[in-house]
Coordinates of C-alpha atoms in Angstrom, one line a residue:
Chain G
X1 CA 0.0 0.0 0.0
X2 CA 1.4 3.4 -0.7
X3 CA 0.6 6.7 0.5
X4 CA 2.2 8.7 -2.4
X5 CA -0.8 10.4 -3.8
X6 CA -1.2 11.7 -7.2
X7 CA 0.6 9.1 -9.6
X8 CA 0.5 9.4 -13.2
X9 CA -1.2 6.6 -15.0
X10 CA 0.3 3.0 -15.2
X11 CA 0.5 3.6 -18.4
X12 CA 2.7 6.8 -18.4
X13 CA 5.2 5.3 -15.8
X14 CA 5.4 2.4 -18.1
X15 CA 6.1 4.2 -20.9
X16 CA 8.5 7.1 -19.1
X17 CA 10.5 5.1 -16.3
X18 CA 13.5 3.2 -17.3
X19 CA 14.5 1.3 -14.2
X20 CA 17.6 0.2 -15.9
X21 CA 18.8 3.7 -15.6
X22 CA 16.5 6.2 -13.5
X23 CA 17.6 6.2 -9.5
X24 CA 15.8 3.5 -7.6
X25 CA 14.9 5.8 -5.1
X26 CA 13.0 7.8 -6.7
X27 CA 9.4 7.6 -6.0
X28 CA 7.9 7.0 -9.4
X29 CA 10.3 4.4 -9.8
X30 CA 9.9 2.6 -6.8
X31 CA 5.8 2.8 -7.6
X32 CA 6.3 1.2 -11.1
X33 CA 8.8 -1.6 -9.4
X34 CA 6.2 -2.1 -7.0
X35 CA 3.4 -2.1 -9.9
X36 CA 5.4 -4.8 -11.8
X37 CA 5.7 -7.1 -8.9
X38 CA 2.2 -7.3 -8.7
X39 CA 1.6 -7.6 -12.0
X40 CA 3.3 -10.2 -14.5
X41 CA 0.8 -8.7 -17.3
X42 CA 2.1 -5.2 -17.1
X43 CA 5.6 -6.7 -16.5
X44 CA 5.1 -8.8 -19.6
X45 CA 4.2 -5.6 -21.0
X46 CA 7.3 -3.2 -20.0
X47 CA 9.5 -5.7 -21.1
X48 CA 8.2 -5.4 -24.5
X49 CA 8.4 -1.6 -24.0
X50 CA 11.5 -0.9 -23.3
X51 CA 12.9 -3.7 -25.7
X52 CA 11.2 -1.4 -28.3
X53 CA 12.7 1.7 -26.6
X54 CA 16.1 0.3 -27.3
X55 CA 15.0 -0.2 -31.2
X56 CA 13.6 2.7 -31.4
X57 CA 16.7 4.6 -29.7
X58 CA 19.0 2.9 -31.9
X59 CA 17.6 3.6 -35.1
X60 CA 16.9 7.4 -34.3
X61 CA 20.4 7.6 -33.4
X62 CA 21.7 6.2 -36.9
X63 CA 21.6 8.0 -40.1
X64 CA 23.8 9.5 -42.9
X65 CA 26.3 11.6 -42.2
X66 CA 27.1 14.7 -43.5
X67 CA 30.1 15.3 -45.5
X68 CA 32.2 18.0 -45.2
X69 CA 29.9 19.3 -42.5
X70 CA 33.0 19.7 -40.1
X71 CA 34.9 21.6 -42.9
X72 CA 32.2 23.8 -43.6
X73 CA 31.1 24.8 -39.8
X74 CA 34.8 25.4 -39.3
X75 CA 35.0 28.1 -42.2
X76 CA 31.9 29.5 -40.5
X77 CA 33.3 30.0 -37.4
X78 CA 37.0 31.2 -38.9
X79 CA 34.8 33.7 -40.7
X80 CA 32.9 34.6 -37.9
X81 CA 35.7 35.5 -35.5
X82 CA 37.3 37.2 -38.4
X83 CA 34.8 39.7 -38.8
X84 CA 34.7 40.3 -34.7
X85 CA 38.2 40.5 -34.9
X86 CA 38.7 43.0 -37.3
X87 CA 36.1 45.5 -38.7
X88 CA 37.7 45.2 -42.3
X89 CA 34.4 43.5 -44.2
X90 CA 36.5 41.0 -45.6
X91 CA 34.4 38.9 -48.1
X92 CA 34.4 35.0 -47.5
X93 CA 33.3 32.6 -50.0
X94 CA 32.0 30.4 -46.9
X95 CA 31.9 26.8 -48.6
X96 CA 28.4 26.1 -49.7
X97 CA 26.9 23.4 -47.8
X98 CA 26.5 19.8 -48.7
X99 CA 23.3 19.4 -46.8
X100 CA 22.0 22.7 -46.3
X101 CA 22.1 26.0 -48.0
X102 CA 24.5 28.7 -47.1
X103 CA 22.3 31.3 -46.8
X104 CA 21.4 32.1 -43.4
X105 CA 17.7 32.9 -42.4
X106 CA 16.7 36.3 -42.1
X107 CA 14.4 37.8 -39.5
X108 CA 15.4 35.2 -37.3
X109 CA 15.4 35.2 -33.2
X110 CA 17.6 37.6 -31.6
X111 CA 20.4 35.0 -31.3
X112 CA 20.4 34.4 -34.8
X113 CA 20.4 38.2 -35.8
X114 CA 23.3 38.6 -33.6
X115 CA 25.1 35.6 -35.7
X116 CA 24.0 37.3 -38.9
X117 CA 25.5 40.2 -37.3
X118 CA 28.8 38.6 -37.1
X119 CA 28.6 36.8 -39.7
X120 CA 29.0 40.3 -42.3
X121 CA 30.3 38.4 -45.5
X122 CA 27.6 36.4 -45.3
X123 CA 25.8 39.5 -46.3
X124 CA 27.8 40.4 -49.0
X125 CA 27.8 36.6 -50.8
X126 CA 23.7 36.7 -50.3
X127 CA 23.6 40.1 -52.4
X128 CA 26.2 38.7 -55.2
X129 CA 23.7 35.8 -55.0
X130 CA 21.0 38.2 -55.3
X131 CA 22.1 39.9 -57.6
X132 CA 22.9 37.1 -60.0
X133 CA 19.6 35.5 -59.8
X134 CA 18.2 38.9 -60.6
X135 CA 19.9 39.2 -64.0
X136 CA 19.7 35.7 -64.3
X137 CA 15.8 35.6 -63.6
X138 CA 15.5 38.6 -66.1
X139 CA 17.5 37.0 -68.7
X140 CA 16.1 33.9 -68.6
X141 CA 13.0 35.4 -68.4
X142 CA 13.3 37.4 -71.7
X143 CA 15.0 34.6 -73.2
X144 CA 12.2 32.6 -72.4
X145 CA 9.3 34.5 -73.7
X146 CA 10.9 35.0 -77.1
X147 CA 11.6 31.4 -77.0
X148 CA 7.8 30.9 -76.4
X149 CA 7.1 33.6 -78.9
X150 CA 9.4 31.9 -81.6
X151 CA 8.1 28.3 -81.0
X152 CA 4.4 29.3 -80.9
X153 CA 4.7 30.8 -84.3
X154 CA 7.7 28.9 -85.8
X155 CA 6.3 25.8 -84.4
X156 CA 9.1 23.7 -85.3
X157 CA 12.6 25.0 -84.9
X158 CA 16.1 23.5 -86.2
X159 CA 17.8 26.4 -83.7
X160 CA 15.9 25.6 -80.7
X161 CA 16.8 28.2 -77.6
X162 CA 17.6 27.3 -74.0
X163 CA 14.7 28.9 -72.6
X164 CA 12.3 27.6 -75.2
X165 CA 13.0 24.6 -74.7
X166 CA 13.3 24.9 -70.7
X167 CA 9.9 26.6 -70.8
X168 CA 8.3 24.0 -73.0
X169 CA 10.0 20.8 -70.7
X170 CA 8.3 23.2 -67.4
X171 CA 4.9 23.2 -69.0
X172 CA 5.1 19.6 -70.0
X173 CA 5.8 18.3 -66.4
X174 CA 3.0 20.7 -65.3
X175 CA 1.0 19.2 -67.8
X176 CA 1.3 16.0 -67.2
X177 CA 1.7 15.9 -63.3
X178 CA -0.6 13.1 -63.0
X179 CA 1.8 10.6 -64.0
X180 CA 4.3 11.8 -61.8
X181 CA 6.2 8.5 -60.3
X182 CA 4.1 5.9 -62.5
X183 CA 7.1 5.2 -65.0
X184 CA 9.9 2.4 -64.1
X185 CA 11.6 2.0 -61.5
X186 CA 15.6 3.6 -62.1
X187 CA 16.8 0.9 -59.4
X188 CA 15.4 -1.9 -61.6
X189 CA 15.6 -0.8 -65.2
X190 CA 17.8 1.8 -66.4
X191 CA 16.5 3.9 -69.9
X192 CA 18.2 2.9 -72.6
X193 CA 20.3 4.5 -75.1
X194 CA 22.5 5.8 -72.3
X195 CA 20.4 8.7 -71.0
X196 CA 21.4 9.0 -67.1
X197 CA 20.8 10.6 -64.3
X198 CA 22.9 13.5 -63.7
X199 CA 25.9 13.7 -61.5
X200 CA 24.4 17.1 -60.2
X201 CA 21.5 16.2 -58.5
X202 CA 21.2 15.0 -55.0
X203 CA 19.9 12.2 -53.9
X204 CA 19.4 10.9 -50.6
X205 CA 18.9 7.3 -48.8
X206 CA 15.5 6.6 -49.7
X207 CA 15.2 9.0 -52.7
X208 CA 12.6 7.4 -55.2
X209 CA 13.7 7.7 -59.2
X210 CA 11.9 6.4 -61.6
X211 CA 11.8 7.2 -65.3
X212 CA 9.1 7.7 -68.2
X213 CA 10.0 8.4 -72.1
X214 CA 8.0 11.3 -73.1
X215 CA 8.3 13.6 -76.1
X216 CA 9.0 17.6 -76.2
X217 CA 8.9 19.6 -79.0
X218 CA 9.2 16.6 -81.3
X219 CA 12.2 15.1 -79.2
X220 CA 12.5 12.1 -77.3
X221 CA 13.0 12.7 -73.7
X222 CA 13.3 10.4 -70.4
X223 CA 11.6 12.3 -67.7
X224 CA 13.2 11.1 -63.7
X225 CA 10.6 11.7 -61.2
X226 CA 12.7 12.1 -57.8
X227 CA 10.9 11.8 -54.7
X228 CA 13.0 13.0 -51.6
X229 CA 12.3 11.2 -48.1
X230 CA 11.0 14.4 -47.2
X231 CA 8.4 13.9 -50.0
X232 CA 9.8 17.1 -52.2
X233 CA 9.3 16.0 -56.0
X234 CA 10.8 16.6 -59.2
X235 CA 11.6 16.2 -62.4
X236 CA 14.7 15.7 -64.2
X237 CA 13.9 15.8 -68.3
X238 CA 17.0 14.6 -70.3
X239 CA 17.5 14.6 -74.0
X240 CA 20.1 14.1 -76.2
X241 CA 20.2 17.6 -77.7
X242 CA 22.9 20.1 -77.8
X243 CA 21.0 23.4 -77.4
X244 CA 22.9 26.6 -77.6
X245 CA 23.5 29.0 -74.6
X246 CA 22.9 26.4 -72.2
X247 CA 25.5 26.2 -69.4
X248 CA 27.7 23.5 -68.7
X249 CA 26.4 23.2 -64.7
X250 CA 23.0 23.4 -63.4
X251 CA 22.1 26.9 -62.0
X252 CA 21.9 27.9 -58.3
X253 CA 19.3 29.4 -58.7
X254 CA 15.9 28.2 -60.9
X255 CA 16.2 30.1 -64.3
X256 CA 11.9 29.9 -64.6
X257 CA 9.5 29.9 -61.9
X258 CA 5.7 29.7 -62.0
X259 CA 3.3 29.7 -59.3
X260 CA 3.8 25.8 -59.0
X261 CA 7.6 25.3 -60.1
X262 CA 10.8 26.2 -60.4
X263 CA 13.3 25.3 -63.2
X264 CA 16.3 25.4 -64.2
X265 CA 18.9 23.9 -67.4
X266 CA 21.9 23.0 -68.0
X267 CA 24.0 20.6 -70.6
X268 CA 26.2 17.8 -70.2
X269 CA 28.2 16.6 -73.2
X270 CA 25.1 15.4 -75.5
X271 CA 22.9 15.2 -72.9
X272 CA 20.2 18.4 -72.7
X273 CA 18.8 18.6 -69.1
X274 CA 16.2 20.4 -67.5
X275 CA 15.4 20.1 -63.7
X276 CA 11.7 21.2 -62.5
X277 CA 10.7 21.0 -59.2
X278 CA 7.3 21.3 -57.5
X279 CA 8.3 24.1 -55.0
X280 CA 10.6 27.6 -54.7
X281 CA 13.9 28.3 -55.5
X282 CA 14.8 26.9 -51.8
X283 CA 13.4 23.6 -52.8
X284 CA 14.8 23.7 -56.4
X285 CA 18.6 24.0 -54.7
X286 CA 17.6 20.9 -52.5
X287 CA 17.9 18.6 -55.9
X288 CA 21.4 20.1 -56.9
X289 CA 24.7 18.8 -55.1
X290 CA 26.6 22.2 -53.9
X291 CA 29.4 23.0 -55.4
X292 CA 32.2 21.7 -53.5
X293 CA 34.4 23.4 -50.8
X294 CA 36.4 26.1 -52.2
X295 CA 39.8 24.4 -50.9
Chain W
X1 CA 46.3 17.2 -5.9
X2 CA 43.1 17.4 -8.1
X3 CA 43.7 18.1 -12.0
X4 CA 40.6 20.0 -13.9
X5 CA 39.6 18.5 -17.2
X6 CA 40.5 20.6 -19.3
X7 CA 38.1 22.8 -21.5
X8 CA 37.6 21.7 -25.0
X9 CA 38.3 24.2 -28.2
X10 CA 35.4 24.7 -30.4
X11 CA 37.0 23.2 -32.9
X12 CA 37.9 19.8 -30.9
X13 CA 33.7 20.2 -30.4
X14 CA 33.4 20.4 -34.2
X15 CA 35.2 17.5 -34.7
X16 CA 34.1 15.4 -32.3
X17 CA 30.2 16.0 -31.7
X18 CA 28.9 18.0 -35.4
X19 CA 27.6 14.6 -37.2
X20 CA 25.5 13.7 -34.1
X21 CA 24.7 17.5 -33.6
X22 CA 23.7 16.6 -37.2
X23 CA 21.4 13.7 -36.8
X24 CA 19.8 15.3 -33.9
X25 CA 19.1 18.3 -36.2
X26 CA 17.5 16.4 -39.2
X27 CA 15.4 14.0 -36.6
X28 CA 14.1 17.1 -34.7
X29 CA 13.6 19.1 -38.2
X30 CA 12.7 16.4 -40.7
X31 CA 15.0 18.0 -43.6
X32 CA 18.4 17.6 -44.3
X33 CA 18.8 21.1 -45.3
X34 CA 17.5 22.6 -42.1
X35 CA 19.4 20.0 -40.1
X36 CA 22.4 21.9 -41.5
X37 CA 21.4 25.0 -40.9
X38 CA 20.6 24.2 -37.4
X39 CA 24.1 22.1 -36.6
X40 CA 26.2 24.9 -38.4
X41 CA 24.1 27.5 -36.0
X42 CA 24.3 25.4 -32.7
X43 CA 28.1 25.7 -33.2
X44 CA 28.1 29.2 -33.8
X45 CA 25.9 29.4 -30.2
X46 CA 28.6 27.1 -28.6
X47 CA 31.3 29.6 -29.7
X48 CA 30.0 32.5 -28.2
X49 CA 29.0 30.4 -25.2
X50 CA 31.9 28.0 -24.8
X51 CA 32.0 29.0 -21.0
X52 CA 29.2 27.9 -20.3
X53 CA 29.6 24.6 -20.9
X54 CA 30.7 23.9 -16.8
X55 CA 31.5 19.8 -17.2
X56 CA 33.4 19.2 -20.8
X57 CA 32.0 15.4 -20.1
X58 CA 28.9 16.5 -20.7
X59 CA 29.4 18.8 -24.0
X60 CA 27.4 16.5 -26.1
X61 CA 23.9 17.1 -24.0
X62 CA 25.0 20.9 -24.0
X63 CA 25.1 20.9 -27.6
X64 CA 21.9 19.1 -28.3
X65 CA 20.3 21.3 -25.6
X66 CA 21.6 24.1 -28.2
X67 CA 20.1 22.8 -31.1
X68 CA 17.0 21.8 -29.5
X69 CA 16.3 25.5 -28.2
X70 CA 17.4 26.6 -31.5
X71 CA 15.1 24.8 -33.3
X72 CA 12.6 25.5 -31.0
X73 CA 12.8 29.2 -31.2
X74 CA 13.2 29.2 -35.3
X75 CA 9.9 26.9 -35.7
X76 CA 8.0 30.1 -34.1
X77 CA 9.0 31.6 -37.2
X78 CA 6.4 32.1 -39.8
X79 CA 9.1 31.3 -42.8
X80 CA 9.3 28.4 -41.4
X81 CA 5.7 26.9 -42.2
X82 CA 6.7 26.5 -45.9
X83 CA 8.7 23.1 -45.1
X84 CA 5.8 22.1 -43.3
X85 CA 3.5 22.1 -46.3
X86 CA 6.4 20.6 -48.4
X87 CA 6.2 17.5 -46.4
X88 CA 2.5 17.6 -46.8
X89 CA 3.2 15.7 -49.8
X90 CA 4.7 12.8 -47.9
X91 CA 1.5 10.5 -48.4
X92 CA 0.8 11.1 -51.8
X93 CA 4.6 9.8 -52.5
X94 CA 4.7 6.7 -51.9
X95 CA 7.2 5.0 -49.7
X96 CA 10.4 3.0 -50.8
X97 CA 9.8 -0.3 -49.8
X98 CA 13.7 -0.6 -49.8
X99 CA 13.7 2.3 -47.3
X100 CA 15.5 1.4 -44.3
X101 CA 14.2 1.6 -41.0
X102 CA 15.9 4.6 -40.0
X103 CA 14.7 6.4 -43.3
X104 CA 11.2 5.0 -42.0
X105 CA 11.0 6.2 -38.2
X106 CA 12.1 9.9 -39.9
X107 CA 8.5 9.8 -41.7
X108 CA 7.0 8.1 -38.4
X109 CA 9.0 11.2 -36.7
X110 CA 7.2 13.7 -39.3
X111 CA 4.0 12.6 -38.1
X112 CA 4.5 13.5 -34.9
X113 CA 3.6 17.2 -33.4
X114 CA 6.6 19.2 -32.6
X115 CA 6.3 19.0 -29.1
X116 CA 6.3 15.4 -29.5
X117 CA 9.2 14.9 -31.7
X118 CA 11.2 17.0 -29.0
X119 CA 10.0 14.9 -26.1
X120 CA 10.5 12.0 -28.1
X121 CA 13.9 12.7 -28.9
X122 CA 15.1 14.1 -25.4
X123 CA 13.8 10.7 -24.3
X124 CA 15.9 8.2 -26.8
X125 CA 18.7 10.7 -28.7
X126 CA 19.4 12.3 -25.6
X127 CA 18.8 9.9 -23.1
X128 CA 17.2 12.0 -20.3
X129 CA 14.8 10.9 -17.5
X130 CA 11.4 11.8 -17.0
X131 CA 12.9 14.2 -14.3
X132 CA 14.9 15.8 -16.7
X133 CA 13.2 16.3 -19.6
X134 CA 10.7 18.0 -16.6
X135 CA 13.3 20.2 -15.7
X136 CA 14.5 21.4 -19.2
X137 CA 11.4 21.7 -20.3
X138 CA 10.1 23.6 -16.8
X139 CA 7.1 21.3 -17.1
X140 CA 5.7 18.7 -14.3
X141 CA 6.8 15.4 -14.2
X142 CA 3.4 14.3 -14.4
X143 CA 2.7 16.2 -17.7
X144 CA 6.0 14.9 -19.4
X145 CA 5.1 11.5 -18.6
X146 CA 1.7 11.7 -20.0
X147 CA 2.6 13.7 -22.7
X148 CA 5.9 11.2 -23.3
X149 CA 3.3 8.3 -23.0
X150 CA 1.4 9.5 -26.0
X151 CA 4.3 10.8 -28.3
X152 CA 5.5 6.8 -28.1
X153 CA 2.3 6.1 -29.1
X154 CA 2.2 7.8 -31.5
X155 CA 5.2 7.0 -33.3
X156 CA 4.6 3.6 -32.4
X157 CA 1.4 3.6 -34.3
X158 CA 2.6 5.5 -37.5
X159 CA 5.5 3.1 -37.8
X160 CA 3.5 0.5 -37.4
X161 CA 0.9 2.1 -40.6
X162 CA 4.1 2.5 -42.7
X163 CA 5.9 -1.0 -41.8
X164 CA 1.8 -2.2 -43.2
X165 CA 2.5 0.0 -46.0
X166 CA 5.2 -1.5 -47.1
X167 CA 4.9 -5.1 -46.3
X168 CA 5.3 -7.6 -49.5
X169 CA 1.5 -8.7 -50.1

């Protein structure tokens, strides 16, 4: 018989107390040792517990590391004391992250204003990156409408531009969302005729790919549909097309973006690509690999 | 004559605690990109704050508190609900049925509320009591054990849905 009054439910010290570890003299311990002598059902039952609390521990302790991570928080920090150290605004190409991007949040908590504070070059590389993706967004988006312009009239082109035919592959995946992730699976059946995935995208543990042949502006082209564990899709479109004025890497930053997607192209030898993403620009850099430390 | 452990550099920190920093982030965020964000940011706390930390022994729990008050404070942040509706999209996906389990208790952990997931993790990533987790959290005993009782319910129940999901028919 106890006189402690007030005890949580069996079933809360069941699921909180770990008698292997908490101190035995703790009341709530000593009431669930006491409850478990008197019961081999809920004893029965705690064992099972707590043999799934040390599966369930294990596992969310596991997972992928992060490389480069060290490398990167270390530049941070360099860069960080640098700037307290000296009020020279000296501008540091802080290594983009693997895993994250290297922008900062804005309007953050205090603490994380005071580390925007000290972290001034930050500033500068986010208003380059601005900046870029200003042009870039203006540019591609002129580029675009003429190439829109030209294919709507022309029809069929023999000089096909970058942005028409990123603008046609962006309102073909809007078009044709419905059969997102319905082709074949990439980890069963590869596409034939060597088109690939391409060594700029980012894929995870547990990233879905699979593939469907589709055809844009007369052209074959394998579409990859990426789901992310985090359930962020896209689409990688490849073709074997060498289009002119598309660059050799894909772009930070999306070079189309409507109120769904975002987009952006790039070319690889013979291979034409054209990444679209159901999301921002934030979600559009989640598919790319960073570029690499600037070591 | 009694010898002081010595207080570790930031860097020796780095090196030694950032990938679990790391997985503590992307469980308690649910996206690798945040997870970053939030390691590279707990570091940046620790450095301003390195004297804190009273019992080097101990620095890994003193990080994780980091991140997890970090994370705690950004999630009040309006920006932040974008993500949120980003993973809405988890069901319509599909699951891998290659996934393995720790890819699957990260979309059991997305199912969980916030205050859940933190509970839940302070509970099996950081290994804290009941009494603990009370007094981090400056909440009753009582109410973390209830509230503890139902986030392992919870995730006990989703992970059971997805292993369901996924089992060969």
């Amino acid at each position: 018989m106890t006189s402690q009054p007030n005890f949580p439910k069996n079933e809360d010290l069941l699921e909180s107390i770990r008698l292997d570890r908490d101190d035995p003299q703790d009341p709530y311990v000593q009431r669930l040792a006491s409850i478990l002598r008197e019961s081999p059902g809920l004893a029965k039952r705690y064992a099972d517990i707590r043999r799934q609390d040390v599966e369930t521990g294990n596992l969310l302790r596991q997972g992928r590391d992060c490389l480069g991570l060290e490398e990167r928080i270390l530049a941070r920090l360099s860069g960080s004391q640098q700037t307290k150290g000296d009020s020279v605004q000296t501008v540091l190409e802080t290594p983009k992250a693997a895993c994250a991007p290297a922008e900062l949040r804005a309007n953050s908590s205090e603490e994380v204003s005071q580390i925007s504070t000290i972290l001034g070059p930050q500033g500068s590389v986010r208003r380059r990156q601005w900046l870029r993706w200003l042009i870039g967004t203006a540019t591609a988006g002129a580029v675009a409408g003429i190439g829109l312009w030209a294919w709507r009239t022309r029809k069929s082109t023999p000089q096909l531009s970058a942005g028409e035919f990123g603008s046609a592959v962006t309102e073909l995946f809007e078009a044709t969302l419905d059969g997102f992730g319905t082709g074949r699976d990439l980890a069963k059946e590869s596409p034939a005729q060597g088109y690939r995935l391409s060594r700029d995208l980012r894929l995870f543990r547990g990233t879905v790919v699979t593939w469907r042949e589709l055809v844009v502006l007369n052209h074959p082209v394998v579409a990859f549909d990426i789901t992310h564990p985090g359930g962020e899709q896209g689409s990688l479109f490849a073709t074997r097309w060498i289009i002119a004025g598309l660059p050799p890497i894909p772009p930070r930053q999306p070079c189309l973006r409507t109120s769904r997607s975002s987009a952006g192209w790039w070319q690889d030898n013979d291979l034409a690509y054209v990444l679209v993403v159901l999301g921002n620009s934030r979600v559009y850099q989640r598919f790319l690999t960073p570029p690499g430390p600037l070591t | 004559m009694e010898e002081r452990t010595r207080q570790p550099s930031i860097e020796e920190l780095v090196t030694q605690h950032a990938q679990t920093v790391f997985r503590y982030a992307y469980r308690l965020s649910g996206s690798l990109v945040d997870a970053e964000d939030l390691t590279q940011e707990t570091f940046l706390l620790a450095a301003k704050n390195l004297g804190q930390l009273v019992d080097p022994s101990r620095a890994q729990g003193w990080l994780l508190a980091i991140t997890r008050n970090a994370f705690l404070r950004q999630r009040r942040l309006p920006q932040m609900a974008l993500l949120d509706d980003m993973t809405g999209a988890l069901d319509k996906s599909g699951i891998d049925p290659d996934a393995p389990d720790e890819e699957m208790i990260q979309l059991a952990m997305k199912s969980l509320s916030e205050d859940q997931r933190v509970m839940v993790l302070m509970f099996y990533f950081e290994d804290l009591s009941y009494k603990e987790i009370a007094e981090q959290l400056g909440i009753p005993i009582g109410t973390v054990m209830s509230r503890l009782a139902r986030a392992k319910a919870a995730l006990r129940k989703r992970l059971d849905a997805l292993n369901k999901k996924v089992a060969p028919v």
